[in-house]
mmCIF file of N, CA and C in Angstrom:
data_model
loop_
_atom_site.group_PDB
_atom_site.id
_atom_site.type_symbol
_atom_site.label_atom_id
_atom_site.label_comp_id
_atom_site.label_asym_id
_atom_site.label_seq_id
_atom_site.Cartn_x
_atom_site.Cartn_y
_atom_site.Cartn_z
ATOM 1 N N MET A 1 71.039 20.545 -9.169
ATOM 2 C CA MET A 1 70.132 20.254 -10.266
ATOM 3 C C MET A 1 70.932 20.117 -11.559
ATOM 4 N N LEU A 2 70.688 19.059 -12.269
ATOM 5 C CA LEU A 2 71.346 18.844 -13.556
ATOM 6 C C LEU A 2 70.670 19.730 -14.593
ATOM 7 N N THR A 3 71.442 20.593 -15.204
ATOM 8 C CA THR A 3 70.881 21.500 -16.198
ATOM 9 C C THR A 3 71.581 21.293 -17.529
ATOM 10 N N ALA A 4 70.978 21.835 -18.571
ATOM 11 C CA ALA A 4 71.598 21.759 -19.896
ATOM 12 C C ALA A 4 72.966 22.422 -19.863
ATOM 13 N N VAL A 5 73.078 23.492 -19.115
ATOM 14 C CA VAL A 5 74.351 24.209 -19.019
ATOM 15 C C VAL A 5 75.421 23.301 -18.419
ATOM 16 N N GLU A 6 75.080 22.546 -17.373
ATOM 17 C CA GLU A 6 76.055 21.641 -16.755
ATOM 18 C C GLU A 6 76.504 20.556 -17.723
ATOM 19 N N VAL A 7 75.558 19.963 -18.435
ATOM 20 C CA VAL A 7 75.900 18.911 -19.395
ATOM 21 C C VAL A 7 76.790 19.478 -20.488
ATOM 22 N N LEU A 8 76.404 20.625 -21.037
ATOM 23 C CA LEU A 8 77.189 21.226 -22.113
ATOM 24 C C LEU A 8 78.544 21.721 -21.615
ATOM 25 N N ASP A 9 78.585 22.291 -20.410
ATOM 26 C CA ASP A 9 79.870 22.727 -19.850
ATOM 27 C C ASP A 9 80.831 21.552 -19.697
ATOM 28 N N GLU A 10 80.324 20.421 -19.222
ATOM 29 C CA GLU A 10 81.181 19.249 -19.059
ATOM 30 C C GLU A 10 81.638 18.733 -20.416
ATOM 31 N N ALA A 11 80.752 18.740 -21.395
ATOM 32 C CA ALA A 11 81.140 18.314 -22.742
ATOM 33 C C ALA A 11 82.228 19.232 -23.298
ATOM 34 N N HIS A 12 82.087 20.544 -23.088
ATOM 35 C CA HIS A 12 83.104 21.494 -23.556
ATOM 36 C C HIS A 12 84.425 21.298 -22.811
ATOM 37 N N ARG A 13 84.346 21.057 -21.502
ATOM 38 C CA ARG A 13 85.558 20.833 -20.719
ATOM 39 C C ARG A 13 86.309 19.612 -21.241
ATOM 40 N N LEU A 14 85.585 18.543 -21.499
ATOM 41 C CA LEU A 14 86.219 17.333 -22.020
ATOM 42 C C LEU A 14 86.796 17.566 -23.411
ATOM 43 N N GLU A 15 86.066 18.302 -24.224
ATOM 44 C CA GLU A 15 86.550 18.604 -25.573
ATOM 45 C C GLU A 15 87.849 19.402 -25.515
ATOM 46 N N ASN A 16 87.930 20.344 -24.580
ATOM 47 C CA ASN A 16 89.135 21.166 -24.449
ATOM 48 C C ASN A 16 90.342 20.367 -23.984
ATOM 49 N N GLU A 17 90.106 19.221 -23.350
ATOM 50 C CA GLU A 17 91.211 18.369 -22.920
ATOM 51 C C GLU A 17 91.884 17.666 -24.095
ATOM 52 N N LEU A 18 91.188 17.610 -25.216
ATOM 53 C CA LEU A 18 91.777 16.965 -26.389
ATOM 54 C C LEU A 18 92.977 17.766 -26.880
ATOM 55 N N GLN A 19 93.947 17.078 -27.398
ATOM 56 C CA GLN A 19 95.068 17.765 -28.022
ATOM 57 C C GLN A 19 94.574 18.383 -29.318
ATOM 58 N N SER A 20 95.112 19.523 -29.685
ATOM 59 C CA SER A 20 94.616 20.247 -30.853
ATOM 60 C C SER A 20 94.764 19.465 -32.151
ATOM 61 N N ASP A 21 95.715 18.539 -32.227
ATOM 62 C CA ASP A 21 95.901 17.789 -33.470
ATOM 63 C C ASP A 21 95.138 16.465 -33.483
ATOM 64 N N LYS A 22 94.400 16.183 -32.431
ATOM 65 C CA LYS A 22 93.648 14.929 -32.362
ATOM 66 C C LYS A 22 92.203 15.186 -32.783
ATOM 67 N N LEU A 23 91.714 14.397 -33.709
ATOM 68 C CA LEU A 23 90.338 14.551 -34.157
ATOM 69 C C LEU A 23 89.385 13.862 -33.189
ATOM 70 N N MET A 24 88.191 14.422 -33.054
ATOM 71 C CA MET A 24 87.171 13.821 -32.229
ATOM 72 C C MET A 24 86.615 12.592 -32.951
ATOM 73 N N GLU A 25 86.513 11.478 -32.244
ATOM 74 C CA GLU A 25 85.940 10.281 -32.834
ATOM 75 C C GLU A 25 84.422 10.381 -32.769
ATOM 76 N N SER A 26 83.746 9.880 -33.799
ATOM 77 C CA SER A 26 82.293 9.890 -33.770
ATOM 78 C C SER A 26 81.754 8.650 -34.458
ATOM 79 N N ASP A 27 80.520 8.353 -34.163
ATOM 80 C CA ASP A 27 79.832 7.220 -34.746
ATOM 81 C C ASP A 27 78.381 7.643 -34.889
ATOM 82 N N ALA A 28 77.699 7.106 -35.867
ATOM 83 C CA ALA A 28 76.305 7.481 -36.069
ATOM 84 C C ALA A 28 75.468 6.254 -36.371
ATOM 85 N N LEU A 29 74.267 6.248 -35.822
ATOM 86 C CA LEU A 29 73.256 5.259 -36.178
ATOM 87 C C LEU A 29 72.260 5.985 -37.060
ATOM 88 N N LEU A 30 72.180 5.599 -38.296
ATOM 89 C CA LEU A 30 71.311 6.300 -39.233
ATOM 90 C C LEU A 30 70.175 5.380 -39.661
ATOM 91 N N THR A 31 69.073 5.454 -38.941
ATOM 92 C CA THR A 31 67.941 4.605 -39.284
ATOM 93 C C THR A 31 67.297 5.040 -40.591
ATOM 94 N N THR A 32 67.582 6.262 -41.007
ATOM 95 C CA THR A 32 67.057 6.711 -42.296
ATOM 96 C C THR A 32 67.762 6.007 -43.441
ATOM 97 N N GLU A 33 68.967 5.488 -43.198
ATOM 98 C CA GLU A 33 69.727 4.796 -44.235
ATOM 99 C C GLU A 33 69.711 3.281 -44.081
ATOM 100 N N ASP A 34 69.381 2.764 -42.903
ATOM 101 C CA ASP A 34 69.417 1.323 -42.650
ATOM 102 C C ASP A 34 68.166 0.927 -41.879
ATOM 103 N N GLU A 35 67.204 0.354 -42.581
ATOM 104 C CA GLU A 35 65.945 -0.005 -41.928
ATOM 105 C C GLU A 35 66.108 -1.134 -40.913
ATOM 106 N N ASN A 36 67.226 -1.849 -40.954
ATOM 107 C CA ASN A 36 67.487 -2.918 -39.993
ATOM 108 C C ASN A 36 68.238 -2.428 -38.755
ATOM 109 N N CYS A 37 68.559 -1.150 -38.729
ATOM 110 C CA CYS A 37 69.273 -0.575 -37.589
ATOM 111 C C CYS A 37 68.353 -0.594 -36.364
ATOM 112 N N ASP A 38 68.822 -1.162 -35.277
ATOM 113 C CA ASP A 38 68.053 -1.238 -34.037
ATOM 114 C C ASP A 38 68.631 -0.230 -33.042
ATOM 115 N N ALA A 39 68.141 0.990 -33.126
ATOM 116 C CA ALA A 39 68.680 2.072 -32.306
ATOM 117 C C ALA A 39 68.468 1.814 -30.820
ATOM 118 N N GLU A 40 67.325 1.278 -30.455
ATOM 119 C CA GLU A 40 67.049 1.020 -29.042
ATOM 120 C C GLU A 40 68.075 0.053 -28.447
ATOM 121 N N THR A 41 68.356 -1.032 -29.152
ATOM 122 C CA THR A 41 69.338 -2.004 -28.667
ATOM 123 C C THR A 41 70.722 -1.379 -28.570
ATOM 124 N N GLU A 42 71.094 -0.569 -29.549
ATOM 125 C CA GLU A 42 72.409 0.075 -29.524
ATOM 126 C C GLU A 42 72.528 1.033 -28.343
ATOM 127 N N VAL A 43 71.478 1.810 -28.085
ATOM 128 C CA VAL A 43 71.512 2.735 -26.948
ATOM 129 C C VAL A 43 71.619 1.947 -25.642
ATOM 130 N N CYS A 44 70.845 0.879 -25.501
ATOM 131 C CA CYS A 44 70.919 0.050 -24.290
ATOM 132 C C CYS A 44 72.315 -0.543 -24.114
ATOM 133 N N THR A 45 72.911 -0.992 -25.206
ATOM 134 C CA THR A 45 74.267 -1.544 -25.145
ATOM 135 C C THR A 45 75.252 -0.488 -24.673
ATOM 136 N N ARG A 46 75.142 0.710 -25.234
ATOM 137 C CA ARG A 46 76.055 1.790 -24.828
ATOM 138 C C ARG A 46 75.869 2.140 -23.350
ATOM 139 N N LEU A 47 74.619 2.172 -22.898
ATOM 140 C CA LEU A 47 74.370 2.460 -21.486
ATOM 141 C C LEU A 47 74.975 1.377 -20.595
ATOM 142 N N SER A 48 74.837 0.121 -20.996
ATOM 143 C CA SER A 48 75.364 -0.977 -20.173
ATOM 144 C C SER A 48 76.890 -1.004 -20.155
ATOM 145 N N GLN A 49 77.523 -0.417 -21.165
ATOM 146 C CA GLN A 49 78.985 -0.392 -21.238
ATOM 147 C C GLN A 49 79.599 0.831 -20.555
ATOM 148 N N THR A 50 78.768 1.766 -20.164
ATOM 149 C CA THR A 50 79.252 2.972 -19.499
ATOM 150 C C THR A 50 79.780 2.594 -18.116
ATOM 151 N N ARG A 51 80.883 3.218 -17.707
ATOM 152 C CA ARG A 51 81.554 2.811 -16.475
ATOM 153 C C ARG A 51 81.606 3.871 -15.375
ATOM 154 N N ARG A 52 81.338 5.126 -15.690
ATOM 155 C CA ARG A 52 81.520 6.162 -14.673
ATOM 156 C C ARG A 52 80.273 7.015 -14.451
ATOM 157 N N ARG A 53 79.676 7.516 -15.549
ATOM 158 C CA ARG A 53 78.530 8.413 -15.373
ATOM 159 C C ARG A 53 77.596 8.365 -16.568
ATOM 160 N N ILE A 54 76.346 8.616 -16.251
ATOM 161 C CA ILE A 54 75.311 8.832 -17.263
ATOM 162 C C ILE A 54 74.540 10.060 -16.808
ATOM 163 N N TRP A 55 74.710 11.133 -17.529
ATOM 164 C CA TRP A 55 73.946 12.349 -17.282
ATOM 165 C C TRP A 55 73.091 12.563 -18.516
ATOM 166 N N GLY A 56 71.793 12.646 -18.342
ATOM 167 C CA GLY A 56 70.941 12.777 -19.514
ATOM 168 C C GLY A 56 69.819 13.772 -19.342
ATOM 169 N N MET A 57 69.420 14.338 -20.462
ATOM 170 C CA MET A 57 68.253 15.217 -20.521
ATOM 171 C C MET A 57 67.366 14.699 -21.637
ATOM 172 N N TRP A 58 66.117 14.400 -21.270
ATOM 173 C CA TRP A 58 65.177 13.868 -22.251
ATOM 174 C C TRP A 58 63.849 14.583 -22.151
ATOM 175 N N TYR A 59 63.240 14.750 -23.300
ATOM 176 C CA TYR A 59 61.889 15.307 -23.375
ATOM 177 C C TYR A 59 60.952 14.413 -22.571
ATOM 178 N N GLU A 60 61.074 13.116 -22.764
ATOM 179 C CA GLU A 60 60.340 12.143 -21.964
ATOM 180 C C GLU A 60 61.133 10.844 -21.931
ATOM 181 N N LEU A 61 60.861 10.039 -20.925
ATOM 182 C CA LEU A 61 61.599 8.789 -20.772
ATOM 183 C C LEU A 61 60.623 7.704 -20.333
ATOM 184 N N SER A 62 59.955 7.100 -21.292
ATOM 185 C CA SER A 62 58.995 6.048 -20.976
ATOM 186 C C SER A 62 59.461 4.677 -21.449
ATOM 187 N N ASN A 63 60.594 4.612 -22.122
ATOM 188 C CA ASN A 63 61.095 3.345 -22.642
ATOM 189 C C ASN A 63 61.580 2.466 -21.484
ATOM 190 N N LYS A 64 60.951 1.309 -21.313
ATOM 191 C CA LYS A 64 61.257 0.422 -20.187
ATOM 192 C C LYS A 64 62.685 -0.109 -20.234
ATOM 193 N N HIS A 65 63.191 -0.375 -21.437
ATOM 194 C CA HIS A 65 64.547 -0.908 -21.561
ATOM 195 C C HIS A 65 65.599 0.137 -21.170
ATOM 196 N N ILE A 66 65.376 1.371 -21.598
ATOM 197 C CA ILE A 66 66.297 2.456 -21.240
ATOM 198 C C ILE A 66 66.257 2.686 -19.730
ATOM 199 N N ALA A 67 65.048 2.736 -19.160
ATOM 200 C CA ALA A 67 64.916 2.931 -17.714
ATOM 201 C C ALA A 67 65.631 1.816 -16.952
ATOM 202 N N LYS A 68 65.494 0.583 -17.412
ATOM 203 C CA LYS A 68 66.172 -0.552 -16.764
ATOM 204 C C LYS A 68 67.685 -0.380 -16.806
ATOM 205 N N GLU A 69 68.214 0.060 -17.947
ATOM 206 C CA GLU A 69 69.663 0.268 -18.049
ATOM 207 C C GLU A 69 70.132 1.367 -17.106
ATOM 208 N N LEU A 70 69.326 2.414 -16.940
ATOM 209 C CA LEU A 70 69.690 3.490 -16.014
ATOM 210 C C LEU A 70 69.692 2.984 -14.570
ATOM 211 N N VAL A 71 68.685 2.193 -14.208
ATOM 212 C CA VAL A 71 68.626 1.606 -12.866
ATOM 213 C C VAL A 71 69.815 0.671 -12.654
ATOM 214 N N ASP A 72 70.096 -0.174 -13.636
ATOM 215 C CA ASP A 72 71.244 -1.087 -13.532
ATOM 216 C C ASP A 72 72.552 -0.316 -13.375
ATOM 217 N N ALA A 73 72.683 0.788 -14.107
ATOM 218 C CA ALA A 73 73.895 1.608 -14.013
ATOM 219 C C ALA A 73 74.050 2.166 -12.600
ATOM 220 N N LYS A 74 72.967 2.643 -12.031
ATOM 221 C CA LYS A 74 73.014 3.164 -10.660
ATOM 222 C C LYS A 74 73.429 2.060 -9.689
ATOM 223 N N ARG A 75 72.893 0.873 -9.884
ATOM 224 C CA ARG A 75 73.236 -0.256 -9.009
ATOM 225 C C ARG A 75 74.690 -0.686 -9.175
ATOM 226 N N ARG A 76 75.283 -0.403 -10.346
ATOM 227 C CA ARG A 76 76.702 -0.693 -10.565
ATOM 228 C C ARG A 76 77.595 0.389 -9.960
ATOM 229 N N GLY A 77 76.983 1.437 -9.402
ATOM 230 C CA GLY A 77 77.749 2.483 -8.746
ATOM 231 C C GLY A 77 78.041 3.696 -9.606
ATOM 232 N N LEU A 78 77.417 3.798 -10.770
ATOM 233 C CA LEU A 78 77.649 4.947 -11.639
ATOM 234 C C LEU A 78 76.923 6.179 -11.114
ATOM 235 N N ASP A 79 77.406 7.344 -11.511
ATOM 236 C CA ASP A 79 76.757 8.617 -11.231
ATOM 237 C C ASP A 79 75.679 8.798 -12.297
ATOM 238 N N VAL A 80 74.419 8.611 -11.911
ATOM 239 C CA VAL A 80 73.311 8.685 -12.864
ATOM 240 C C VAL A 80 72.422 9.855 -12.477
ATOM 241 N N LYS A 81 72.325 10.826 -13.387
ATOM 242 C CA LYS A 81 71.496 12.011 -13.182
ATOM 243 C C LYS A 81 70.684 12.232 -14.442
ATOM 244 N N ILE A 82 69.398 12.466 -14.266
ATOM 245 C CA ILE A 82 68.580 12.754 -15.440
ATOM 246 C C ILE A 82 67.689 13.956 -15.176
ATOM 247 N N CYS A 83 67.371 14.637 -16.252
ATOM 248 C CA CYS A 83 66.456 15.771 -16.220
ATOM 249 C C CYS A 83 65.397 15.515 -17.284
ATOM 250 N N LEU A 84 64.136 15.644 -16.896
ATOM 251 C CA LEU A 84 63.027 15.377 -17.805
ATOM 252 C C LEU A 84 62.160 16.615 -17.967
ATOM 253 N N GLY A 85 61.473 16.675 -19.093
ATOM 254 C CA GLY A 85 60.529 17.754 -19.325
ATOM 255 C C GLY A 85 59.266 17.550 -18.502
ATOM 256 N N LYS A 86 58.784 18.606 -17.891
ATOM 257 C CA LYS A 86 57.612 18.536 -17.018
ATOM 258 C C LYS A 86 56.363 18.095 -17.770
ATOM 259 N N SER A 87 56.219 18.516 -19.002
ATOM 260 C CA SER A 87 54.983 18.251 -19.738
ATOM 261 C C SER A 87 54.774 16.780 -20.076
ATOM 262 N N MET A 88 55.828 15.962 -19.988
ATOM 263 C CA MET A 88 55.700 14.549 -20.358
ATOM 264 C C MET A 88 55.873 13.596 -19.178
ATOM 265 N N LEU A 89 55.771 14.078 -17.962
ATOM 266 C CA LEU A 89 55.970 13.209 -16.804
ATOM 267 C C LEU A 89 54.941 12.087 -16.738
ATOM 268 N N TYR A 90 53.709 12.374 -17.152
ATOM 269 C CA TYR A 90 52.676 11.337 -17.107
ATOM 270 C C TYR A 90 53.058 10.133 -17.964
ATOM 271 N N ALA A 91 53.748 10.364 -19.066
ATOM 272 C CA ALA A 91 54.152 9.273 -19.960
ATOM 273 C C ALA A 91 55.268 8.434 -19.351
ATOM 274 N N ALA A 92 55.968 9.003 -18.395
ATOM 275 C CA ALA A 92 57.129 8.331 -17.811
ATOM 276 C C ALA A 92 56.880 7.858 -16.384
ATOM 277 N N ALA A 93 55.614 7.789 -15.954
ATOM 278 C CA ALA A 93 55.309 7.492 -14.552
ATOM 279 C C ALA A 93 55.913 6.174 -14.081
ATOM 280 N N ASP A 94 55.761 5.110 -14.847
ATOM 281 C CA ASP A 94 56.303 3.805 -14.434
ATOM 282 C C ASP A 94 57.824 3.842 -14.351
ATOM 283 N N ALA A 95 58.449 4.421 -15.365
ATOM 284 C CA ALA A 95 59.911 4.519 -15.374
ATOM 285 C C ALA A 95 60.397 5.378 -14.208
ATOM 286 N N LEU A 96 59.685 6.458 -13.924
ATOM 287 C CA LEU A 96 60.081 7.338 -12.820
ATOM 288 C C LEU A 96 60.059 6.604 -11.482
ATOM 289 N N GLN A 97 59.055 5.772 -11.267
ATOM 290 C CA GLN A 97 58.993 5.008 -10.019
ATOM 291 C C GLN A 97 60.222 4.113 -9.873
ATOM 292 N N GLU A 98 60.604 3.456 -10.956
ATOM 293 C CA GLU A 98 61.786 2.594 -10.919
ATOM 294 C C GLU A 98 63.052 3.402 -10.653
ATOM 295 N N LEU A 99 63.194 4.525 -11.350
ATOM 296 C CA LEU A 99 64.394 5.349 -11.214
ATOM 297 C C LEU A 99 64.528 5.909 -9.803
ATOM 298 N N VAL A 100 63.452 6.493 -9.305
ATOM 299 C CA VAL A 100 63.485 7.077 -7.960
ATOM 300 C C VAL A 100 63.703 5.980 -6.919
ATOM 301 N N GLY A 101 63.086 4.819 -7.127
ATOM 302 C CA GLY A 101 63.272 3.695 -6.211
ATOM 303 C C GLY A 101 64.710 3.206 -6.153
ATOM 304 N N ALA A 102 65.464 3.430 -7.220
ATOM 305 C CA ALA A 102 66.878 3.025 -7.272
ATOM 306 C C ALA A 102 67.815 4.170 -6.895
ATOM 307 N N ASP A 103 67.270 5.277 -6.404
ATOM 308 C CA ASP A 103 68.043 6.455 -6.000
ATOM 309 C C ASP A 103 68.750 7.150 -7.154
ATOM 310 N N VAL A 104 68.178 7.049 -8.361
ATOM 311 C CA VAL A 104 68.685 7.833 -9.488
ATOM 312 C C VAL A 104 68.256 9.278 -9.262
ATOM 313 N N GLU A 105 69.183 10.212 -9.434
ATOM 314 C CA GLU A 105 68.850 11.627 -9.282
ATOM 315 C C GLU A 105 68.004 12.061 -10.473
ATOM 316 N N VAL A 106 66.750 12.438 -10.191
ATOM 317 C CA VAL A 106 65.819 12.855 -11.239
ATOM 318 C C VAL A 106 65.408 14.293 -10.968
ATOM 319 N N ARG A 107 65.587 15.132 -11.947
ATOM 320 C CA ARG A 107 65.151 16.523 -11.868
ATOM 321 C C ARG A 107 64.127 16.778 -12.964
ATOM 322 N N VAL A 108 63.295 17.780 -12.735
ATOM 323 C CA VAL A 108 62.266 18.137 -13.703
ATOM 324 C C VAL A 108 62.496 19.573 -14.141
ATOM 325 N N ALA A 109 62.549 19.771 -15.456
ATOM 326 C CA ALA A 109 62.697 21.123 -16.007
ATOM 327 C C ALA A 109 61.332 21.794 -15.940
ATOM 328 N N GLU A 110 61.207 22.769 -15.043
ATOM 329 C CA GLU A 110 59.915 23.406 -14.835
ATOM 330 C C GLU A 110 59.877 24.861 -15.270
ATOM 331 N N VAL A 111 61.010 25.501 -15.318
ATOM 332 C CA VAL A 111 61.058 26.938 -15.530
ATOM 333 C C VAL A 111 61.168 27.261 -17.016
ATOM 334 N N GLY A 112 60.442 28.278 -17.442
ATOM 335 C CA GLY A 112 60.580 28.760 -18.818
ATOM 336 C C GLY A 112 59.903 27.866 -19.835
ATOM 337 N N ARG A 113 60.448 27.880 -21.023
ATOM 338 C CA ARG A 113 59.880 27.099 -22.117
ATOM 339 C C ARG A 113 60.084 25.609 -21.892
ATOM 340 N N GLY A 114 59.342 24.822 -22.658
ATOM 341 C CA GLY A 114 59.410 23.372 -22.517
ATOM 342 C C GLY A 114 60.763 22.805 -22.906
ATOM 343 N N LEU A 115 61.149 21.744 -22.225
ATOM 344 C CA LEU A 115 62.386 21.027 -22.523
ATOM 345 C C LEU A 115 62.122 20.096 -23.697
ATOM 346 N N HIS A 116 62.818 20.290 -24.776
ATOM 347 C CA HIS A 116 62.665 19.394 -25.924
ATOM 348 C C HIS A 116 64.053 19.079 -26.463
ATOM 349 N N VAL A 117 64.783 18.308 -25.668
ATOM 350 C CA VAL A 117 66.154 17.954 -26.009
ATOM 351 C C VAL A 117 66.354 16.486 -25.674
ATOM 352 N N ASN A 118 67.190 15.838 -26.425
ATOM 353 C CA ASN A 118 67.565 14.453 -26.152
ATOM 354 C C ASN A 118 69.081 14.372 -26.247
ATOM 355 N N VAL A 119 69.732 14.446 -25.093
ATOM 356 C CA VAL A 119 71.194 14.423 -25.059
ATOM 357 C C VAL A 119 71.631 13.703 -23.784
ATOM 358 N N ALA A 120 72.715 12.965 -23.890
ATOM 359 C CA ALA A 120 73.258 12.302 -22.703
ATOM 360 C C ALA A 120 74.773 12.299 -22.777
ATOM 361 N N LEU A 121 75.391 12.342 -21.620
ATOM 362 C CA LEU A 121 76.837 12.223 -21.499
ATOM 363 C C LEU A 121 77.106 10.867 -20.852
ATOM 364 N N LEU A 122 77.714 9.961 -21.620
ATOM 365 C CA LEU A 122 78.038 8.610 -21.161
ATOM 366 C C LEU A 122 79.550 8.540 -21.024
ATOM 367 N N ASP A 123 80.051 8.641 -19.807
ATOM 368 C CA ASP A 123 81.481 8.791 -19.571
ATOM 369 C C ASP A 123 81.980 9.985 -20.386
ATOM 370 N N GLU A 124 82.784 9.761 -21.407
ATOM 371 C CA GLU A 124 83.277 10.853 -22.254
ATOM 372 C C GLU A 124 82.662 10.800 -23.649
ATOM 373 N N VAL A 125 81.477 10.239 -23.765
ATOM 374 C CA VAL A 125 80.781 10.162 -25.053
ATOM 375 C C VAL A 125 79.487 10.953 -24.952
ATOM 376 N N VAL A 126 79.278 11.852 -25.905
ATOM 377 C CA VAL A 126 78.040 12.611 -25.976
ATOM 378 C C VAL A 126 77.115 11.901 -26.957
ATOM 379 N N MET A 127 75.886 11.633 -26.514
ATOM 380 C CA MET A 127 74.891 10.995 -27.367
ATOM 381 C C MET A 127 73.802 12.021 -27.664
ATOM 382 N N LEU A 128 73.576 12.273 -28.937
ATOM 383 C CA LEU A 128 72.567 13.240 -29.351
ATOM 384 C C LEU A 128 71.406 12.535 -30.035
ATOM 385 N N ASN A 129 70.189 12.869 -29.633
ATOM 386 C CA ASN A 129 68.930 12.436 -30.219
ATOM 387 C C ASN A 129 68.588 10.992 -29.913
ATOM 388 N N MET A 130 67.667 10.837 -29.003
ATOM 389 C CA MET A 130 67.145 9.530 -28.660
ATOM 390 C C MET A 130 65.709 9.732 -28.206
ATOM 391 N N SER A 131 64.780 8.995 -28.771
ATOM 392 C CA SER A 131 63.393 9.168 -28.324
ATOM 393 C C SER A 131 62.578 7.914 -28.589
ATOM 394 N N ALA A 132 61.390 8.064 -29.137
ATOM 395 C CA ALA A 132 60.430 6.961 -29.267
ATOM 396 C C ALA A 132 60.816 6.026 -30.404
ATOM 397 N N PHE A 133 61.452 4.934 -30.076
ATOM 398 C CA PHE A 133 62.016 4.037 -31.074
ATOM 399 C C PHE A 133 60.964 3.370 -31.950
ATOM 400 N N GLU A 134 59.751 3.213 -31.455
ATOM 401 C CA GLU A 134 58.737 2.497 -32.212
ATOM 402 C C GLU A 134 58.199 3.290 -33.397
ATOM 403 N N LYS A 135 58.172 4.609 -33.295
ATOM 404 C CA LYS A 135 57.500 5.379 -34.339
ATOM 405 C C LYS A 135 58.320 6.496 -34.958
ATOM 406 N N ASN A 136 59.397 6.895 -34.344
ATOM 407 C CA ASN A 136 60.190 8.001 -34.875
ATOM 408 C C ASN A 136 61.382 7.502 -35.675
ATOM 409 N N ILE A 137 61.825 8.318 -36.599
ATOM 410 C CA ILE A 137 63.103 8.069 -37.257
ATOM 411 C C ILE A 137 64.180 8.409 -36.241
ATOM 412 N N GLU A 138 65.101 7.503 -36.032
ATOM 413 C CA GLU A 138 66.128 7.697 -35.016
ATOM 414 C C GLU A 138 67.504 7.779 -35.649
ATOM 415 N N ASP A 139 67.980 8.957 -35.869
ATOM 416 C CA ASP A 139 69.367 9.158 -36.268
ATOM 417 C C ASP A 139 70.097 9.633 -35.022
ATOM 418 N N ILE A 140 70.976 8.796 -34.515
ATOM 419 C CA ILE A 140 71.662 9.072 -33.257
ATOM 420 C C ILE A 140 73.150 9.201 -33.531
ATOM 421 N N VAL A 141 73.747 10.236 -32.972
ATOM 422 C CA VAL A 141 75.173 10.464 -33.157
ATOM 423 C C VAL A 141 75.857 10.353 -31.801
ATOM 424 N N PHE A 142 76.988 9.645 -31.774
ATOM 425 C CA PHE A 142 77.812 9.502 -30.582
ATOM 426 C C PHE A 142 79.145 10.186 -30.858
ATOM 427 N N PHE A 143 79.533 11.137 -30.013
ATOM 428 C CA PHE A 143 80.819 11.819 -30.133
ATOM 429 C C PHE A 143 81.696 11.426 -28.959
ATOM 430 N N ALA A 144 82.845 10.856 -29.234
ATOM 431 C CA ALA A 144 83.804 10.542 -28.174
ATOM 432 C C ALA A 144 84.704 11.748 -27.992
ATOM 433 N N LEU A 145 84.661 12.314 -26.790
ATOM 434 C CA LEU A 145 85.443 13.518 -26.519
ATOM 435 C C LEU A 145 86.815 13.169 -26.005
#
C-alpha cells in the first residue's frame, strides 16, 4: 500500500543522496501572481515527461486530463501508484474506472482522519499542491531532489 510515509521516505532518501554543497533545484507555478498561468497544462506536461515513476496522494482525482496522463504513463511502463481519500471517491468514479482498467495501483486511505494532501513524486521531482484547477487558486511547487 502506498502511504504518505513511503512517499516522504523516498523523498528524504533522494534528498540525502544530494551532495551537501549542491542546492536543491525548485520551480513554482504561482497562479496568485500570474492569472495566465495554466497549472493544469503544466502538471499534465510534467506527468507526460516523467520516465520512471509517478507516486501520488490526492484528496480527490476527478480531473480527466490528469487521469489520462496517469493511464498513459502506466502504458509507457512507468511505476504508477496513487492513494486517494475515501471521502471523495464518488467524485473520482470515472477516473477510477480508467485507472483500474489500465492496471494503475490505486489505494484508498481509509484509516484514521481524512486524507487531505496533494503531493506526487515524479521520478526525482516532488510536486506539492494540485487540485481543482477550475475554481481553486493553484500555487504548485516542484522540487528536484
